[in-house]
Amino acid sequence: MRSIFNLDSPIMSFLSRVGDLVWLNLLTLLCCIPVVTAGAAFTALHYVSIKMVRNEEGYLTRNYFKSFRQNFIQATLLWLLMLFVFVVAWADFYFISMMDSGVASVMRIGVCAIFFFYLCGGIYWFPLLARFDNDMKHTIKNACLLGIIHFPKTLCILIIYAAAIVLYYLFLFRIMPFVFLAGISAPVYLSSCLFSGIFKKLEPQEESSSEEIGQSV
């Protein structure tokens, strides 16, 4: 019985990880309250989550706010750009839906296809910003390239996020406690298992020149 409660036992390690995810979730929710700061909050969440996957998290809260401060400006600009794209896509889809013609169906499929490929790159924005020192132009460019190059993993990440959104939509009131405890951090942690492997192939280049990564990914 003593071995079960040993700090190095699988059960205690699992409980410790769950506790970290709960704390990360609360930090992210608090930092998202002003809405405009959500980009920096998501960037910090990815920064710590990838470190957790690699067992490098150290001081969780300190690392979270370190990333939050360092990436605040770029993360906020990326977040506003992301919101703008979502609004434009929704508006396009709405007005096309008001049309009653065969052309409208084709246009609707076109908008959905464009939005899907946008999502394939968009999910890399904040993780890339968290791990690499690049300007917005190279972050967006690299995100698009990684989304295409690693499409199978990109699709898995999209499925993780989509499954979480569907569950929240269908069972929101039943799982509301979970949403507040780990509803954001858990899906990001799962996706970070994939982000970590993708980024490891790029990180050796970062030591020689982070700008070189921005040009060559």
Coordinates of N, CA, C and O in Angstrom, one line a residue, residues 46 123 152-168 178 182-195:
H46 N -0.1 26.9 -23.9 CA 0.6 26.0 -24.7 C 2.1 25.9 -24.3 O 2.7 24.8 -24.4
I123 N -4.4 26.6 -35.8 CA -4.1 25.9 -34.5 C -2.6 25.9 -34.1 O -2.3 25.6 -33.0
P152 N -1.6 14.7 -41.1 CA -2.3 13.7 -40.3 C -2.3 14.1 -38.8 O -3.4 14.0 -38.1
K153 N -1.2 14.7 -38.3 CA -1.2 15.1 -36.9 C -2.1 16.4 -36.7 O -2.8 16.5 -35.7
T154 N -2.1 17.2 -37.7 CA -3.0 18.4 -37.7 C -4.4 18.0 -37.6 O -5.2 18.6 -36.8
L155 N -4.8 17.0 -38.4 CA -6.2 16.5 -38.3 C -6.5 15.9 -37.0 O -7.6 16.1 -36.4
C156 N -5.6 15.2 -36.4 CA -5.8 14.6 -35.0 C -6.0 15.7 -34.0 O -6.9 15.6 -33.1
I157 N -5.2 16.8 -34.1 CA -5.4 18.0 -33.2 C -6.7 18.6 -33.4 O -7.4 18.9 -32.4
L158 N -7.2 18.8 -34.6 CA -8.5 19.4 -34.9 C -9.6 18.5 -34.3 O -10.6 19.0 -33.8
I159 N -9.4 17.2 -34.4 CA -10.4 16.3 -33.9 C -10.5 16.4 -32.4 O -11.6 16.4 -31.8
I160 N -9.3 16.5 -31.7 CA -9.3 16.7 -30.2 C -10.1 17.9 -29.9 O -11.0 17.9 -29.0
Y161 N -9.9 19.1 -30.5 CA -10.6 20.3 -30.2 C -12.0 20.2 -30.6 O -12.9 20.7 -29.8
A162 N -12.3 19.6 -31.8 CA -13.7 19.5 -32.2 C -14.5 18.6 -31.2 O -15.7 19.0 -30.9
A163 N -13.9 17.5 -30.8 CA -14.6 16.6 -29.8 C -14.9 17.4 -28.5 O -16.0 17.2 -28.0
A164 N -14.0 18.2 -28.1 CA -14.2 18.9 -26.8 C -15.3 19.9 -27.0 O -16.2 20.0 -26.1
I165 N -15.4 20.6 -28.1 CA -16.4 21.6 -28.4 C -17.8 20.9 -28.5 O -18.8 21.4 -27.9
V166 N -17.8 19.8 -29.2 CA -19.1 19.1 -29.3 C -19.6 18.6 -28.0 O -20.8 18.7 -27.6
L167 N -18.7 18.1 -27.1 CA -19.1 17.6 -25.8 C -19.6 18.8 -25.0 O -20.6 18.6 -24.2
Y168 N -18.9 19.9 -25.0 CA -19.4 21.1 -24.3 C -20.8 21.5 -24.7 O -21.6 21.9 -23.9
F178 N -16.4 20.1 -14.9 CA -15.1 19.7 -15.6 C -14.6 20.9 -16.5 O -13.4 21.1 -16.6
A182 N -10.8 21.6 -16.0 CA -9.8 21.2 -17.0 C -10.4 21.3 -18.4 O -9.8 20.6 -19.3
G183 N -11.4 22.0 -18.6 CA -12.1 22.0 -19.9 C -11.3 22.6 -21.0 O -11.5 22.3 -22.2
I184 N -10.3 23.5 -20.7 CA -9.4 24.1 -21.7 C -8.1 23.4 -21.6 O -7.5 23.1 -22.7
S185 N -7.5 23.3 -20.5 CA -6.2 22.7 -20.3 C -6.0 21.3 -20.8 O -5.0 20.9 -21.3
A186 N -7.1 20.5 -20.6 CA -7.0 19.0 -20.9 C -6.9 18.8 -22.4 O -6.0 18.1 -22.9
P187 N -7.7 19.5 -23.3 CA -7.6 19.3 -24.7 C -6.2 19.9 -25.2 O -5.6 19.3 -26.1
V188 N -5.8 21.0 -24.6 CA -4.5 21.6 -25.1 C -3.4 20.7 -24.7 O -2.4 20.5 -25.4
Y189 N -3.5 20.0 -23.5 CA -2.4 19.1 -23.1 C -2.3 17.9 -24.0 O -1.2 17.5 -24.4
L190 N -3.5 17.4 -24.4 CA -3.5 16.3 -25.4 C -2.9 16.7 -26.7 O -2.1 15.9 -27.3
S191 N -3.3 17.8 -27.2 CA -2.7 18.3 -28.5 C -1.2 18.6 -28.3 O -0.5 18.5 -29.3
S192 N -0.8 19.0 -27.2 CA 0.6 19.3 -27.0 C 1.5 18.1 -27.1 O 2.7 18.2 -27.4
C193 N 0.9 16.9 -26.9 CA 1.7 15.7 -27.1 C 2.1 15.6 -28.6 O 3.2 15.1 -28.9
L194 N 1.2 16.1 -29.4 CA 1.5 16.1 -30.9 C 2.4 17.3 -31.3 O 3.4 17.1 -32.0
F195 N 2.1 18.5 -30.7 CA 2.9 19.6 -31.0 C 4.4 19.4 -30.6 O 5.3 19.8 -31.3

